[in-house]
Short mmCIF file of C-alpha atoms and ligand atoms in Angstrom, two decimals:
data_model
loop_
_atom_site.label_atom_id
_atom_site.label_comp_id
_atom_site.label_asym_id
_atom_site.label_seq_id
_atom_site.Cartn_x
_atom_site.Cartn_y
_atom_site.Cartn_z
CA UNK A 1 -156.99 5.64 38.51
CA UNK A 2 -155.91 3.66 35.46
CA UNK A 3 -156.61 0.00 34.95
CA UNK A 4 -153.90 -2.47 35.92
CA UNK A 5 -153.41 -6.05 34.77
CA UNK A 6 -151.72 -8.72 36.86
CA UNK A 7 -151.60 -12.33 35.84
CA UNK A 8 -149.13 -15.18 35.65
CA UNK A 9 -148.29 -18.82 35.27
CA UNK A 10 -146.57 -21.51 37.27
CA UNK A 11 -143.22 -22.44 35.75
CA UNK A 12 -143.67 -26.19 35.77
CA UNK A 13 -143.06 -26.68 32.05
CA UNK A 14 -143.21 -25.02 28.68
CA UNK A 15 -146.47 -23.26 27.85
CA UNK A 16 -148.92 -24.89 25.46
CA UNK A 17 -151.91 -24.05 23.30
CA UNK A 18 -154.23 -24.30 26.31
CA UNK A 19 -152.30 -21.45 27.96
CA UNK A 20 -152.28 -19.60 24.67
CA UNK A 21 -156.03 -19.48 23.98
CA UNK A 22 -156.88 -19.42 27.68
CA UNK A 23 -154.91 -16.31 28.45
CA UNK A 24 -151.64 -15.54 26.62
CA UNK A 25 -153.20 -14.41 23.35
CA UNK A 26 -155.57 -12.11 25.22
CA UNK A 27 -152.75 -10.65 27.30
CA UNK A 28 -150.89 -9.56 24.21
CA UNK A 29 -154.03 -7.88 22.82
CA UNK A 30 -154.61 -6.12 26.14
CA UNK A 31 -150.97 -5.07 26.31
CA UNK A 32 -151.24 -3.54 22.87
CA UNK A 33 -154.66 -1.95 23.44
CA UNK A 34 -153.18 0.98 25.32
CA UNK A 35 -156.09 0.78 27.75
CA UNK A 36 -154.00 -0.22 30.71
CA UNK A 37 -151.78 1.89 32.86
CA UNK A 38 -149.69 -1.13 33.81
CA UNK A 39 -149.45 -4.71 32.63
CA UNK A 40 -147.65 -7.04 35.01
CA UNK A 41 -146.95 -10.66 34.10
CA UNK A 42 -145.61 -12.89 36.82
CA UNK A 43 -143.79 -16.20 36.73
CA UNK A 44 -145.34 -17.82 39.80
CA UNK A 45 -142.39 -19.89 40.98
CA UNK A 46 -143.22 -19.60 44.69
CA UNK A 47 -146.72 -20.89 43.98
CA UNK A 48 -145.29 -23.70 41.85
CA UNK A 49 -143.15 -24.70 44.81
CA UNK A 50 -146.23 -25.23 46.99
CA UNK A 51 -146.70 -28.56 45.24
CA UNK A 52 -143.18 -29.05 43.92
CA UNK A 53 -141.23 -28.19 47.06
CA UNK A 54 -139.26 -31.43 46.70
CA UNK A 55 -138.25 -30.60 43.15
CA UNK A 56 -136.93 -27.04 42.99
CA UNK A 57 -134.78 -28.05 40.05
CA UNK A 58 -137.86 -28.43 37.87
CA UNK A 59 -138.99 -24.90 38.72
CA UNK A 60 -135.49 -23.48 38.30
CA UNK A 61 -135.18 -24.96 34.81
CA UNK A 62 -138.56 -23.72 33.67
CA UNK A 63 -138.39 -20.03 34.55
CA UNK A 64 -136.43 -19.30 31.39
CA UNK A 65 -138.77 -21.52 29.35
CA UNK A 66 -141.83 -19.60 30.46
CA UNK A 67 -140.03 -16.29 29.93
CA UNK A 68 -139.14 -17.35 26.37
CA UNK A 69 -142.75 -18.42 25.77
CA UNK A 70 -143.98 -15.03 27.04
CA UNK A 71 -141.64 -13.10 24.80
CA UNK A 72 -142.32 -15.34 21.82
CA UNK A 73 -146.09 -14.75 21.89
CA UNK A 74 -145.46 -11.02 21.81
CA UNK A 75 -145.41 -9.86 25.40
CA UNK A 76 -143.12 -6.88 25.08
CA UNK A 77 -140.84 -5.92 27.97
CA UNK A 78 -141.16 -2.28 26.90
CA UNK A 79 -144.90 -2.42 27.48
CA UNK A 80 -145.29 -5.12 30.13
CA UNK A 81 -143.40 -5.87 33.31
CA UNK A 82 -142.27 -9.50 33.35
CA UNK A 83 -141.11 -10.63 36.76
CA UNK A 84 -140.46 -13.57 39.09
CA UNK A 85 -142.72 -14.01 42.11
CA UNK A 86 -140.15 -15.31 44.61
CA UNK A 87 -137.99 -12.24 44.10
CA UNK A 88 -140.69 -9.99 45.58
CA UNK A 89 -140.49 -10.71 49.30
CA UNK A 90 -143.23 -8.13 49.94
CA UNK A 91 -145.67 -10.73 48.59
CA UNK A 92 -144.84 -13.04 51.51
CA UNK A 93 -145.48 -10.29 54.03
CA UNK A 94 -148.85 -9.51 52.51
CA UNK A 95 -149.70 -13.21 52.49
CA UNK A 96 -148.89 -13.46 56.18
CA UNK A 97 -151.18 -10.58 57.08
CA UNK A 98 -154.01 -11.82 54.84
CA UNK A 99 -153.87 -15.26 56.48
CA UNK A 100 -155.67 -13.73 59.45
CA UNK A 101 -158.61 -12.87 57.23
CA UNK A 102 -159.31 -16.36 55.90
CA UNK A 103 -160.51 -19.50 57.67
CA UNK A 104 -159.06 -22.91 57.05
CA UNK A 105 -162.48 -24.29 56.14
CA UNK A 106 -162.89 -21.56 53.52
CA UNK A 107 -159.61 -22.63 51.94
CA UNK A 108 -160.57 -26.29 51.98
CA UNK A 109 -163.83 -25.46 50.23
CA UNK A 110 -162.03 -23.86 47.27
CA UNK A 111 -163.00 -26.09 44.31
CA UNK A 112 -159.70 -25.64 42.47
CA UNK A 113 -157.66 -26.45 45.58
CA UNK A 114 -159.95 -29.42 46.29
CA UNK A 115 -159.44 -30.84 42.80
CA UNK A 116 -155.69 -30.33 43.01
CA UNK A 117 -155.50 -32.04 46.40
CA UNK A 118 -157.19 -35.09 44.88
CA UNK A 119 -154.99 -35.03 41.81
CA UNK A 120 -151.84 -34.97 43.92
CA UNK A 121 -153.02 -37.48 46.53
CA UNK A 122 -152.49 -34.91 49.26
CA UNK A 123 -155.73 -35.88 51.09
CA UNK A 124 -154.21 -37.12 54.30
CA UNK A 125 -151.23 -34.79 54.40
CA UNK A 126 -151.89 -31.44 52.79
CA UNK A 127 -148.88 -29.14 52.97
CA UNK A 128 -149.92 -25.90 54.70
CA UNK A 129 -148.27 -23.83 52.01
CA UNK A 130 -150.38 -25.57 49.42
CA UNK A 131 -153.79 -24.92 51.01
CA UNK A 132 -152.73 -21.34 51.53
CA UNK A 133 -151.77 -20.62 47.96
CA UNK A 134 -155.06 -18.85 47.23
CA UNK A 135 -154.06 -16.36 49.94
CA UNK A 136 -150.68 -15.87 48.35
CA UNK A 137 -152.42 -15.38 45.02
CA UNK A 138 -154.52 -12.65 46.64
CA UNK A 139 -151.24 -11.04 47.69
CA UNK A 140 -149.96 -11.26 44.09
CA UNK A 141 -153.02 -9.51 42.76
CA UNK A 142 -153.49 -6.87 45.44
CA UNK A 143 -149.81 -5.94 45.74
CA UNK A 144 -150.12 -4.31 42.34
CA UNK A 145 -153.66 -3.01 42.89
CA UNK A 146 -154.69 -4.98 39.85
CA UNK A 147 -158.13 -4.15 38.49
CA UNK A 148 -158.12 -6.88 35.86
CA UNK A 149 -156.93 -10.47 36.01
CA UNK A 150 -157.06 -12.35 32.68
CA UNK A 151 -157.06 -16.07 33.48
CA UNK A 152 -158.75 -19.34 32.60
CA UNK A 153 -161.97 -20.50 34.17
CA UNK A 154 -160.19 -22.74 36.69
CA UNK A 155 -158.86 -19.60 38.37
CA UNK A 156 -162.30 -18.16 39.18
CA UNK A 157 -162.27 -19.45 42.79
CA UNK A 158 -158.90 -17.73 43.30
CA UNK A 159 -160.23 -14.38 42.18
CA UNK A 160 -163.32 -14.83 44.34
CA UNK A 161 -161.06 -15.56 47.31
CA UNK A 162 -159.05 -12.44 46.52
CA UNK A 163 -162.18 -10.31 46.37
CA UNK A 164 -163.28 -11.60 49.78
CA UNK A 165 -159.91 -10.78 51.29
CA UNK A 166 -159.99 -7.30 49.80
CA UNK A 167 -163.46 -6.62 51.18
CA UNK A 168 -162.54 -7.91 54.60
CA UNK A 169 -159.27 -5.99 54.72
CA UNK A 170 -160.86 -2.75 53.59
CA UNK A 171 -163.72 -3.04 56.04
CA UNK A 172 -161.55 -3.90 59.06
CA UNK A 173 -158.62 -1.56 58.39
CA UNK A 174 -159.15 1.00 55.63
CA UNK A 175 -159.77 1.26 51.91
CA UNK A 176 -156.31 0.37 50.68
CA UNK A 177 -156.87 -2.67 48.48
CA UNK A 178 -158.53 -2.87 45.08
CA UNK A 179 -161.14 -5.52 44.25
CA UNK A 180 -160.10 -7.12 40.96
CA UNK A 181 -162.29 -8.29 38.12
CA UNK A 182 -161.62 -11.52 36.30
CA UNK A 183 -161.35 -11.53 32.53
CA UNK A 184 -162.28 -14.92 31.07
CA UNK A 185 -161.62 -16.15 27.53
CA UNK A 186 -164.14 -15.07 24.92
CA UNK A 187 -165.55 -18.47 23.96
CA UNK A 188 -166.09 -21.92 25.40
CA UNK A 189 -163.44 -23.58 23.23
CA UNK A 190 -160.82 -21.19 24.59
CA UNK A 191 -162.06 -21.58 28.14
CA UNK A 192 -160.95 -25.17 28.37
CA UNK A 193 -159.03 -26.40 25.37
CA UNK A 194 -158.97 -30.21 25.49
CA UNK A 195 -155.81 -32.24 24.99
CA UNK A 196 -155.07 -33.72 21.57
CA UNK A 197 -156.47 -37.03 22.91
CA UNK A 198 -159.85 -35.41 23.61
CA UNK A 199 -159.32 -35.48 27.40
CA UNK A 200 -160.71 -32.53 29.31
CA UNK A 201 -157.48 -30.62 29.65
CA UNK A 202 -154.02 -30.31 28.15
CA UNK A 203 -151.60 -31.57 30.72
CA UNK A 204 -147.97 -32.46 30.52
CA UNK A 205 -148.44 -35.66 32.51
CA UNK A 206 -151.07 -36.89 30.03
CA UNK A 207 -148.75 -36.21 27.09
CA UNK A 208 -151.57 -34.55 25.16
CA UNK A 209 -150.17 -31.05 24.72
CA UNK A 210 -149.14 -29.02 21.72
CA UNK A 211 -146.43 -26.69 22.98
CA UNK A 212 -145.85 -23.20 21.64
CA UNK A 213 -142.25 -24.21 21.09
CA UNK A 214 -143.04 -27.47 19.23
CA UNK A 215 -141.50 -27.78 15.78
CA UNK A 216 -143.61 -27.60 12.65
CA UNK A 217 -143.30 -31.38 12.21
CA UNK A 218 -144.29 -32.09 15.82
CA UNK A 219 -147.38 -29.95 15.52
CA UNK A 220 -148.38 -31.66 12.29
CA UNK A 221 -147.88 -35.12 13.78
CA UNK A 222 -149.95 -34.23 16.83
CA UNK A 223 -152.74 -32.74 14.74
CA UNK A 224 -152.89 -35.72 12.37
CA UNK A 225 -153.26 -38.12 15.31
CA UNK A 226 -155.85 -36.04 17.13
CA UNK A 227 -158.98 -37.52 18.65
CA UNK A 228 -162.06 -36.87 16.52
CA UNK A 229 -165.38 -38.70 16.40
CA UNK A 230 -165.18 -42.45 17.07
CA UNK A 231 -168.51 -42.96 15.25
CA UNK A 232 -167.20 -41.32 12.08
CA UNK A 233 -165.70 -44.46 10.58
CA UNK A 234 -166.35 -44.13 6.85
CA UNK A 235 -165.99 -40.81 5.10
CA UNK A 236 -169.65 -41.10 4.14
CA UNK A 237 -170.79 -41.48 7.78
CA UNK A 238 -172.35 -38.45 9.41
CA UNK A 239 -169.86 -36.91 11.84
CA UNK A 240 -170.29 -35.35 15.26
CA UNK A 241 -168.93 -31.97 16.22
CA UNK A 242 -169.52 -32.08 19.98
CA UNK A 243 -166.54 -33.49 21.80
CA UNK A 244 -164.63 -33.62 18.52
CA UNK A 245 -161.25 -32.17 19.39
CA UNK A 246 -160.44 -31.05 15.86
CA UNK A 247 -163.55 -28.90 15.75
CA UNK A 248 -163.00 -27.55 19.24
CA UNK A 249 -159.55 -26.43 18.11
CA UNK A 250 -161.03 -24.87 14.99
CA UNK A 251 -163.47 -22.97 17.22
CA UNK A 252 -160.52 -21.69 19.20
CA UNK A 253 -158.15 -20.89 16.32
CA UNK A 254 -160.05 -20.20 13.09
CA UNK A 255 -159.80 -16.66 11.88
CA UNK A 256 -162.01 -14.75 9.54
CA UNK A 257 -159.67 -15.27 6.59
CA UNK A 258 -158.62 -18.86 7.39
CA UNK A 259 -160.97 -20.41 4.82
CA UNK A 260 -160.11 -17.98 2.07
CA UNK A 261 -156.42 -18.72 2.68
CA UNK A 262 -156.42 -22.47 3.23
CA UNK A 263 -159.73 -23.97 2.16
CA UNK A 264 -161.79 -21.80 -0.18
CA UNK A 265 -164.28 -24.67 -0.75
CA UNK A 266 -166.04 -23.40 2.38
CA UNK A 267 -167.06 -19.91 3.33
CA UNK A 268 -166.77 -20.38 7.06
CA UNK A 269 -166.63 -22.82 9.94
CA UNK A 270 -170.40 -23.25 10.09
CA UNK A 271 -170.44 -24.45 6.51
CA UNK A 272 -167.63 -26.90 7.18
CA UNK A 273 -169.38 -28.22 10.28
CA UNK A 274 -172.58 -28.70 8.33
CA UNK A 275 -170.84 -30.80 5.70
CA UNK A 276 -169.08 -32.89 8.34
CA UNK A 277 -172.34 -33.56 10.15
CA UNK A 278 -174.09 -34.45 6.92
CA UNK A 279 -171.39 -37.01 6.05
CA UNK A 280 -169.02 -37.22 3.12
CA UNK A 281 -166.14 -35.30 4.66
CA UNK A 282 -163.10 -37.19 5.94
CA UNK A 283 -161.15 -36.37 9.11
CA UNK A 284 -157.82 -36.14 7.29
CA UNK A 285 -158.96 -33.15 5.26
CA UNK A 286 -160.21 -31.32 8.33
CA UNK A 287 -157.00 -32.10 10.17
CA UNK A 288 -154.89 -30.77 7.31
CA UNK A 289 -156.87 -27.55 7.44
CA UNK A 290 -156.44 -27.30 11.22
CA UNK A 291 -152.73 -27.90 10.78
CA UNK A 292 -152.52 -24.98 8.34
CA UNK A 293 -154.45 -22.72 10.69
CA UNK A 294 -152.23 -23.65 13.64
CA UNK A 295 -148.98 -23.38 11.72
CA UNK A 296 -149.91 -19.88 10.61
CA UNK A 297 -150.46 -18.87 14.23
CA UNK A 298 -147.38 -20.63 15.56
CA UNK A 299 -144.80 -19.74 12.90
CA UNK A 300 -144.17 -16.16 14.10
CA UNK A 301 -144.15 -17.35 17.73
CA UNK A 302 -141.51 -19.96 16.90
CA UNK A 303 -139.46 -17.42 14.98
CA UNK A 304 -139.52 -14.88 17.81
CA UNK A 305 -138.50 -17.59 20.27
CA UNK A 306 -135.48 -18.45 18.11
CA UNK A 307 -134.37 -14.82 18.26
CA UNK A 308 -134.67 -14.59 22.04
CA UNK A 309 -132.94 -17.96 22.47
CA UNK A 310 -129.84 -16.31 21.03
CA UNK A 311 -129.74 -13.89 23.94
CA UNK A 312 -130.56 -15.81 27.10
CA UNK A 313 -128.55 -13.40 29.26
CA UNK A 314 -130.74 -10.63 27.88
CA UNK A 315 -133.88 -12.56 28.83
CA UNK A 316 -132.63 -13.01 32.38
CA UNK A 317 -131.95 -9.29 32.40
CA UNK A 318 -135.53 -8.56 31.37
CA UNK A 319 -136.75 -10.63 34.33
CA UNK A 320 -134.30 -9.00 36.73
CA UNK A 321 -135.32 -5.50 35.69
CA UNK A 322 -139.00 -6.43 35.72
CA UNK A 323 -138.60 -7.83 39.22
CA UNK A 324 -137.03 -4.55 40.37
CA UNK A 325 -139.99 -2.61 39.00
CA UNK A 326 -142.49 -5.03 40.57
CA UNK A 327 -140.74 -4.84 43.93
CA UNK A 328 -141.03 -1.06 44.01
CA UNK A 329 -144.77 -1.20 43.37
CA UNK A 330 -145.35 -4.00 45.89
CA UNK A 331 -143.31 -2.16 48.53
CA UNK A 332 -145.54 0.89 48.17
CA UNK A 333 -148.68 -1.20 48.68
CA UNK A 334 -147.13 -3.04 51.60
CA UNK A 335 -146.35 0.22 53.33
CA UNK A 336 -149.96 1.35 52.85
CA UNK A 337 -151.14 -2.01 54.21
CA UNK A 338 -148.93 -1.68 57.26
CA UNK A 339 -150.11 1.86 57.86
CA UNK A 340 -153.74 0.73 57.57
CA UNK A 341 -153.05 -2.04 60.07
CA UNK A 342 -151.24 0.47 62.25
CA UNK A 343 -148.10 -1.63 62.42
CA UNK A 344 -145.89 1.13 61.07
CA UNK A 345 -144.73 2.01 64.57
CA UNK A 346 -141.61 3.90 63.70
CA UNK A 347 -143.42 6.24 61.34
CA UNK A 348 -146.29 6.67 63.77
CA UNK A 349 -145.25 9.86 65.55
CA UNK A 350 -148.60 10.15 67.32
CA UNK A 351 -148.14 6.71 68.87
CA UNK A 352 -144.61 7.48 70.02
CA UNK A 353 -145.69 10.83 71.41
CA UNK A 354 -148.62 9.25 73.26
CA UNK A 355 -146.27 6.75 74.88
CA UNK A 356 -143.80 9.46 75.82
CA UNK A 357 -146.64 11.36 77.46
CA UNK A 358 -147.88 8.22 79.20
CA UNK A 359 -144.57 7.63 80.89
CA UNK A 360 -143.61 11.25 81.50
CA UNK A 361 -146.91 12.34 82.96
N1 LIG B 1 -152.65 -19.91 39.83
C1 LIG B 1 -152.21 -19.49 38.54
C2 LIG B 1 -152.08 -20.75 37.65
O1 LIG B 1 -151.99 -21.84 38.17
C3 LIG B 1 -150.90 -18.75 38.53
C4 LIG B 1 -150.95 -17.49 39.35
C5 LIG B 1 -150.27 -17.23 40.52
C6 LIG B 1 -151.72 -16.34 39.06
N2 LIG B 1 -150.56 -15.98 40.96
C7 LIG B 1 -151.45 -15.41 40.10
C8 LIG B 1 -152.63 -16.00 38.04
C9 LIG B 1 -152.08 -14.17 40.15
C10 LIG B 1 -153.26 -14.76 38.11
C11 LIG B 1 -152.98 -13.86 39.15
O2 LIG B 1 -152.03 -20.64 36.45
#
């Protein structure tokens, strides 16, 4: 059997550089590698509603934004299936059946869920749908028999939960579901890209994001005001690399030819870091270089977005068609799941015959 990718994002806002290095960039490479039989990319609106149930408008407005971001980074509807989670009702059915295989205490122990509960002040009143979202995520992944789930590190507990459900289902019923592997970003900088203020994570509420759809000027402004090394006051002072956002971004974005193109004074990032640590290199110069590196990466993304923005109806059509394709695949898995659980009564001729015999004996 060929390898299958399933991954997705919650449509709670436009996608930013954290999404990009954490997963989007990799997805496009995988899509173009030809190694996968299917690539499915899901806009997880139903999951987003588990903690935004009182604000469906926010989700509704952001589906098109995420779709535009997907297309603009190079996800290609001819190679990948882009679809909307809530339109695949089969996922809810799978979730309902998987709920029997997971204990409440197991869900409450999930570190990602735990952190999110704290963040949202849900402690005393956790919506049931919210604690259960790891189960629904297992449904997302298994419905398509995904072998490979490219996500950021924060999603590891979700994949672990999925693997447990798969093992339990297969051992109780029969070998229908596929245990997925997680595919994490290649390096630490990509794993958790900090916000422009140096805080642990890019997050809309902290206002520390660079969005894929930001203008050239916005990106430049954000880069020039980025958090660096508070101890690097004079240019001549030795600078620190650890925790220095500008260098973390360079780790995530520098390419082999970036120096040759934009800063031939240095051969590579190691050389630049060495000079910075030694002292005598000002932040502004490094930021200008980072800006060039980022603009080179973002310019084609911005341009592609502009093109798709001219045909919004077409983008909705891509999602509609993708959702039709996804539904067909999920329906097939659901029917296998129901057969394995022996709840396919009307197709179960042996059962019907046995009951006829029982009452006609
Ligand atoms: N939980 C993911 C996030 O917050 C989104 C998501 C939902 C997902 N279902 C998924 C990711 C299935 C991978 C596979 O970003």
